[in-house]
PDB file of C-alpha atoms in Angstrom:
ATOM      1  CA  MET A   1      93.220 155.850 103.045  1.00 58.00           C
ATOM      2  CA  ALA A   2      92.405 152.530 101.361  1.00 73.00           C
ATOM      3  CA  ASP A   3      95.643 151.000 102.714  1.00 77.00           C
ATOM      4  CA  ASP A   4      94.667 151.904 106.282  1.00 80.00           C
ATOM      5  CA  ASP A   5      91.238 150.262 105.835  1.00 87.00           C
ATOM      6  CA  TYR A   6      92.852 147.151 104.400  1.00 89.00           C
ATOM      7  CA  LEU A   7      95.360 146.881 107.264  1.00 90.00           C
ATOM      8  CA  ALA A   8      92.619 147.440 109.848  1.00 90.00           C
ATOM      9  CA  LEU A   9      90.496 144.679 108.253  1.00 90.00           C
ATOM     10  CA  LEU A  10      93.530 142.396 108.084  1.00 88.00           C
ATOM     11  CA  ASP A  11      94.305 142.938 111.770  1.00 89.00           C
ATOM     12  CA  ARG A  12      90.667 142.264 112.678  1.00 88.00           C
ATOM     13  CA  ALA A  13      90.668 139.054 110.624  1.00 87.00           C
ATOM     14  CA  LYS A  14      93.919 137.834 112.221  1.00 85.00           C
ATOM     15  CA  SER A  15      92.601 138.527 115.704  1.00 85.00           C
ATOM     16  CA  SER A  16      89.493 136.418 115.050  1.00 83.00           C
ATOM     17  CA  LEU A  17      91.574 133.375 114.027  1.00 78.00           C
ATOM     18  CA  PRO A  18      92.082 130.667 116.663  1.00 72.00           C
ATOM     19  CA  GLU A  19      95.500 130.473 118.313  1.00 70.00           C
ATOM     20  CA  LYS A  20      95.971 126.775 117.609  1.00 66.00           C
ATOM     21  CA  ILE A  21      94.989 125.520 114.180  1.00 57.00           C
ATOM     22  CA  GLU A  22      93.541 122.027 114.331  1.00 58.00           C
ATOM     23  CA  LYS A  23      94.656 119.459 111.822  1.00 55.00           C
ATOM     24  CA  HIS A  24      91.781 117.797 109.991  1.00 52.00           C
ATOM     25  CA  GLU A  25      92.801 114.807 107.926  1.00 59.00           C
ATOM     26  CA  ARG A  26      90.487 113.219 105.438  1.00 67.00           C
ATOM     27  CA  PHE A  27      92.495 109.993 105.471  1.00 73.00           C
ATOM     28  CA  SER A  28      91.904 107.749 108.449  1.00 82.00           C
ATOM     29  CA  ILE A  29      92.355 104.024 108.740  1.00 86.00           C
ATOM     30  CA  PRO A  30      89.879 102.191 110.980  1.00 88.00           C
ATOM     31  CA  ASP A  31      91.412 100.344 113.911  1.00 89.00           C
ATOM     32  CA  PRO A  32      91.339  96.570 113.455  1.00 90.00           C
ATOM     33  CA  ASP A  33      88.284  95.055 115.148  1.00 90.00           C
ATOM     34  CA  ILE A  34      89.691  91.709 116.250  1.00 91.00           C
ATOM     35  CA  LEU A  35      88.114  88.636 117.741  1.00 91.00           C
ATOM     36  CA  GLN A  36      90.222  85.947 119.428  1.00 91.00           C
ATOM     37  CA  GLU A  37      89.020  82.381 118.979  1.00 88.00           C
ATOM     38  CA  GLY A  38      91.659  80.332 120.771  1.00 89.00           C
ATOM     39  CA  LYS A  39      94.820  80.628 118.668  1.00 91.00           C
ATOM     40  CA  ILE A  40      92.916  82.144 115.738  1.00 92.00           C
ATOM     41  CA  THR A  41      92.613  85.893 115.246  1.00 93.00           C
ATOM     42  CA  VAL A  42      89.723  87.248 113.179  1.00 93.00           C
ATOM     43  CA  ILE A  43      89.839  90.811 111.796  1.00 93.00           C
ATOM     44  CA  ARG A  44      86.133  91.568 111.480  1.00 93.00           C
ATOM     45  CA  ASN A  45      86.481  94.903 109.640  1.00 93.00           C
ATOM     46  CA  PHE A  46      89.202  93.824 107.195  1.00 93.00           C
ATOM     47  CA  LEU A  47      87.365  95.010 104.070  1.00 93.00           C
ATOM     48  CA  ASP A  48      86.657  98.364 105.726  1.00 92.00           C
ATOM     49  CA  ILE A  49      90.410  98.773 106.218  1.00 92.00           C
ATOM     50  CA  THR A  50      91.199  97.857 102.610  1.00 92.00           C
ATOM     51  CA  ASP A  51      88.463 100.203 101.359  1.00 91.00           C
ATOM     52  CA  ALA A  52      90.004 103.076 103.353  1.00 90.00           C
ATOM     53  CA  LEU A  53      93.447 102.235 101.933  1.00 90.00           C
ATOM     54  CA  ARG A  54      92.012 101.702  98.408  1.00 89.00           C
ATOM     55  CA  ARG A  55      94.025  98.528  97.966  1.00 90.00           C
ATOM     56  CA  ASP A  56      93.282  94.941  96.985  1.00 92.00           C
ATOM     57  CA  PRO A  57      92.300  92.916 100.086  1.00 93.00           C
ATOM     58  CA  LEU A  58      94.449  89.971  98.988  1.00 94.00           C
ATOM     59  CA  HIS A  59      97.530  92.204  98.700  1.00 92.00           C
ATOM     60  CA  LEU A  60      97.131  93.479 102.271  1.00 93.00           C
ATOM     61  CA  LEU A  61      96.350  89.969 103.524  1.00 94.00           C
ATOM     62  CA  GLN A  62      99.495  88.550 101.890  1.00 93.00           C
ATOM     63  CA  PHE A  63     101.552  91.354 103.447  1.00 92.00           C
ATOM     64  CA  LEU A  64     100.111  90.674 106.928  1.00 92.00           C
ATOM     65  CA  LEU A  65     100.603  86.916 106.606  1.00 92.00           C
ATOM     66  CA  ARG A  66     104.224  87.392 105.516  1.00 91.00           C
ATOM     67  CA  GLU A  67     104.909  89.884 108.330  1.00 89.00           C
ATOM     68  CA  MET A  68     103.269  87.737 111.001  1.00 87.00           C
ATOM     69  CA  GLY A  69     104.631  84.446 109.716  1.00 89.00           C
ATOM     70  CA  ALA A  70     101.222  82.825 110.010  1.00 90.00           C
ATOM     71  CA  PRO A  71      98.777  81.163 107.626  1.00 93.00           C
ATOM     72  CA  GLY A  72      95.399  82.740 107.030  1.00 94.00           C
ATOM     73  CA  SER A  73      92.582  83.386 104.592  1.00 93.00           C
ATOM     74  CA  LEU A  74      89.927  85.859 103.557  1.00 93.00           C
ATOM     75  CA  GLU A  75      86.355  84.849 104.476  1.00 92.00           C
ATOM     76  CA  GLY A  76      83.740  87.319 103.273  1.00 90.00           C
ATOM     77  CA  ARG A  77      84.374  90.715 104.878  1.00 90.00           C
ATOM     78  CA  ARG A  78      86.820  89.392 107.443  1.00 92.00           C
ATOM     79  CA  ALA A  79      90.343  87.989 107.530  1.00 93.00           C
ATOM     80  CA  VAL A  80      91.204  84.898 109.545  1.00 94.00           C
ATOM     81  CA  LEU A  81      94.799  84.562 110.768  1.00 93.00           C
ATOM     82  CA  LYS A  82      95.887  81.322 112.377  1.00 93.00           C
ATOM     83  CA  ALA A  83      97.948  82.959 115.109  1.00 91.00           C
ATOM     84  CA  LYS A  84      97.210  84.685 118.387  1.00 90.00           C
ATOM     85  CA  LEU A  85      97.748  88.405 117.692  1.00 88.00           C
ATOM     86  CA  ASN A  86      96.704  91.566 119.460  1.00 87.00           C
ATOM     87  CA  ALA A  87      95.342  94.810 118.025  1.00 87.00           C
ATOM     88  CA  ASN A  88      98.622  96.696 118.525  1.00 89.00           C
ATOM     89  CA  GLN A  89     100.591  94.176 116.467  1.00 89.00           C
ATOM     90  CA  LEU A  90      98.060  94.408 113.643  1.00 91.00           C
ATOM     91  CA  SER A  91      97.869  98.213 113.804  1.00 91.00           C
ATOM     92  CA  ASP A  92     101.664  98.464 113.549  1.00 91.00           C
ATOM     93  CA  ARG A  93     101.783  96.146 110.525  1.00 92.00           C
ATOM     94  CA  ILE A  94      98.921  98.019 108.801  1.00 92.00           C
ATOM     95  CA  ALA A  95     100.763 101.316 109.451  1.00 91.00           C
ATOM     96  CA  ASN A  96     103.910  99.817 107.864  1.00 91.00           C
ATOM     97  CA  TYR A  97     101.843  98.686 104.877  1.00 91.00           C
ATOM     98  CA  THR A  98     100.330 102.162 104.554  1.00 91.00           C
ATOM     99  CA  GLU A  99     103.749 103.823 104.659  1.00 90.00           C
ATOM    100  CA  THR A 100     105.177 101.441 102.058  1.00 89.00           C
ATOM    101  CA  PHE A 101     102.274 100.839  99.660  1.00 90.00           C
ATOM    102  CA  VAL A 102      99.856 103.796 100.069  1.00 90.00           C
ATOM    103  CA  ILE A 103     101.434 107.100 101.134  1.00 89.00           C
ATOM    104  CA  CYS A 104     103.274 109.133  98.449  1.00 87.00           C
ATOM    105  CA  SER A 105     106.901 109.721  99.409  1.00 85.00           C
ATOM    106  CA  GLU A 106     106.882 113.202  97.824  1.00 86.00           C
ATOM    107  CA  CYS A 107     103.651 114.906  98.926  1.00 86.00           C
ATOM    108  CA  LYS A 108     102.696 112.516 101.793  1.00 85.00           C
ATOM    109  CA  LEU A 109      99.132 112.123 100.458  1.00 86.00           C
ATOM    110  CA  PRO A 110      97.294 108.788 100.139  1.00 87.00           C
ATOM    111  CA  ASP A 111      96.048 109.516  96.585  1.00 88.00           C
ATOM    112  CA  THR A 112      98.119 106.771  94.997  1.00 90.00           C
ATOM    113  CA  ARG A 113      97.637 103.669  92.922  1.00 89.00           C
ATOM    114  CA  MET A 114      99.868 100.680  92.316  1.00 89.00           C
ATOM    115  CA  THR A 115     100.798  99.600  88.805  1.00 89.00           C
ATOM    116  CA  LYS A 116     103.212  97.040  87.428  1.00 88.00           C
ATOM    117  CA  ASP A 117     106.022  98.087  85.094  1.00 85.00           C
ATOM    118  CA  GLY A 118     107.288  94.738  83.900  1.00 86.00           C
ATOM    119  CA  ARG A 119     108.111  92.909  87.126  1.00 87.00           C
ATOM    120  CA  ILE A 120     108.483  96.083  89.198  1.00 87.00           C
ATOM    121  CA  LEU A 121     105.644  97.373  91.384  1.00 89.00           C
ATOM    122  CA  VAL A 122     105.341 101.162  90.947  1.00 90.00           C
ATOM    123  CA  LEU A 123     103.454 103.575  93.221  1.00 89.00           C
ATOM    124  CA  GLU A 124     101.949 106.451  91.202  1.00 90.00           C
ATOM    125  CA  CYS A 125     100.563 109.552  92.940  1.00 88.00           C
ATOM    126  CA  ASP A 126      97.453 111.140  91.446  1.00 87.00           C
ATOM    127  CA  ALA A 127      97.951 114.322  93.515  1.00 85.00           C
ATOM    128  CA  CYS A 128     101.505 115.330  92.577  1.00 87.00           C
ATOM    129  CA  GLY A 129     102.295 113.010  89.653  1.00 86.00           C
ATOM    130  CA  ALA A 130     105.273 111.347  91.339  1.00 86.00           C
ATOM    131  CA  HIS A 131     106.011 107.697  90.732  1.00 86.00           C
ATOM    132  CA  ARG A 132     108.486 105.451  92.477  1.00 88.00           C
ATOM    133  CA  PRO A 133     109.197 101.761  92.670  1.00 89.00           C
ATOM    134  CA  VAL A 134     107.906 100.143  95.826  1.00 86.00           C
ATOM    135  CA  HIS A 135     110.746  98.857  97.972  1.00 77.00           C
ATOM    136  CA  VAL A 136     109.649  96.472 100.681  1.00 68.00           C
ATOM    137  CA  ARG A 137     112.030  96.938 103.573  1.00 62.00           C
ATOM    138  CA  LYS A 138     113.415  93.688 104.851  1.00 60.00           C
ATOM    139  CA  ALA A 139     114.101  93.616 108.563  1.00 57.00           C
ATOM    140  CA  ILE A 140     117.730  92.735 109.151  1.00 56.00           C
ATOM    141  CA  LYS A 141     118.215  90.848 112.355  1.00 58.00           C
ATOM    142  CA  PRO A 142     121.398  91.800 114.161  1.00 58.00           C
ATOM    143  CA  GLU A 143     123.712  88.954 114.998  1.00 59.00           C
ATOM    144  CA  SER A 144     123.373  87.898 118.576  1.00 58.00           C
ATOM    145  CA  PRO A 145     126.539  88.463 120.612  1.00 58.00           C
ATOM    146  CA  ASP A 146     125.603  85.441 122.726  1.00 66.00           C
ATOM    147  CA  ALA A 147     126.169  82.829 120.030  1.00 75.00           C
ATOM    148  CA  ILE A 148     126.209  79.223 121.175  1.00 79.00           C
ATOM    149  CA  LYS A 149     129.725  77.814 121.269  1.00 82.00           C
ATOM    150  CA  GLU A 150     130.794  74.191 121.149  1.00 85.00           C
ATOM    151  CA  GLY A 151     131.875  72.734 124.458  1.00 88.00           C
ATOM    152  CA  GLU A 152     130.119  75.346 126.636  1.00 87.00           C
ATOM    153  CA  VAL A 153     127.473  74.513 129.272  1.00 88.00           C
ATOM    154  CA  TYR A 154     124.166  76.438 129.113  1.00 84.00           C
ATOM    155  CA  ASP A 155     121.071  76.644 131.335  1.00 86.00           C
ATOM    156  CA  LEU A 156     117.870  76.083 129.412  1.00 83.00           C
ATOM    157  CA  LEU A 157     114.274  76.744 130.522  1.00 86.00           C
ATOM    158  CA  ILE A 158     111.487  75.087 128.528  1.00 85.00           C
ATOM    159  CA  HIS A 159     108.217  77.051 128.695  1.00 81.00           C
ATOM    160  CA  ASP A 160     105.998  74.817 126.558  1.00 79.00           C
ATOM    161  CA  VAL A 161     106.131  71.604 124.558  1.00 79.00           C
ATOM    162  CA  GLY A 162     104.293  70.571 121.396  1.00 71.00           C
ATOM    163  CA  ARG A 163     103.154  67.141 120.287  1.00 65.00           C
TER     164      ARG A 163
END
């Protein structure tokens, strides 16, 4: 008799569950709030982003500057990049940084910290205990099949000139 009551309660509980289970993540990175000042891009909420990632602001700034190939600096709570960039470019680079330097490769949680083991940067996960060396992926540019050859004639269109 007790088994029938249990099964009836279990069926009632299952029927009250929603069909689609929503995914609630506690880890969210704020979108970069950018301001364009000519050819200078200012990320106004830079420290909010680094606080969400729990990483050193200078480390993220150095990563962004290296990825964008632009000079820049940290001024108070904002980062100033001396290049004209849009929010999508910055969001993509911050997502790459998060994948490489924040998210655990084993349990996919952001509960990690970076330590140095000699000269090697190691990502240690507080949730599952995993640790791995951080490998920064270098983008390999494929060789262009349209290489310039000596003696050939080419059409060239100049869009802009500098000083």
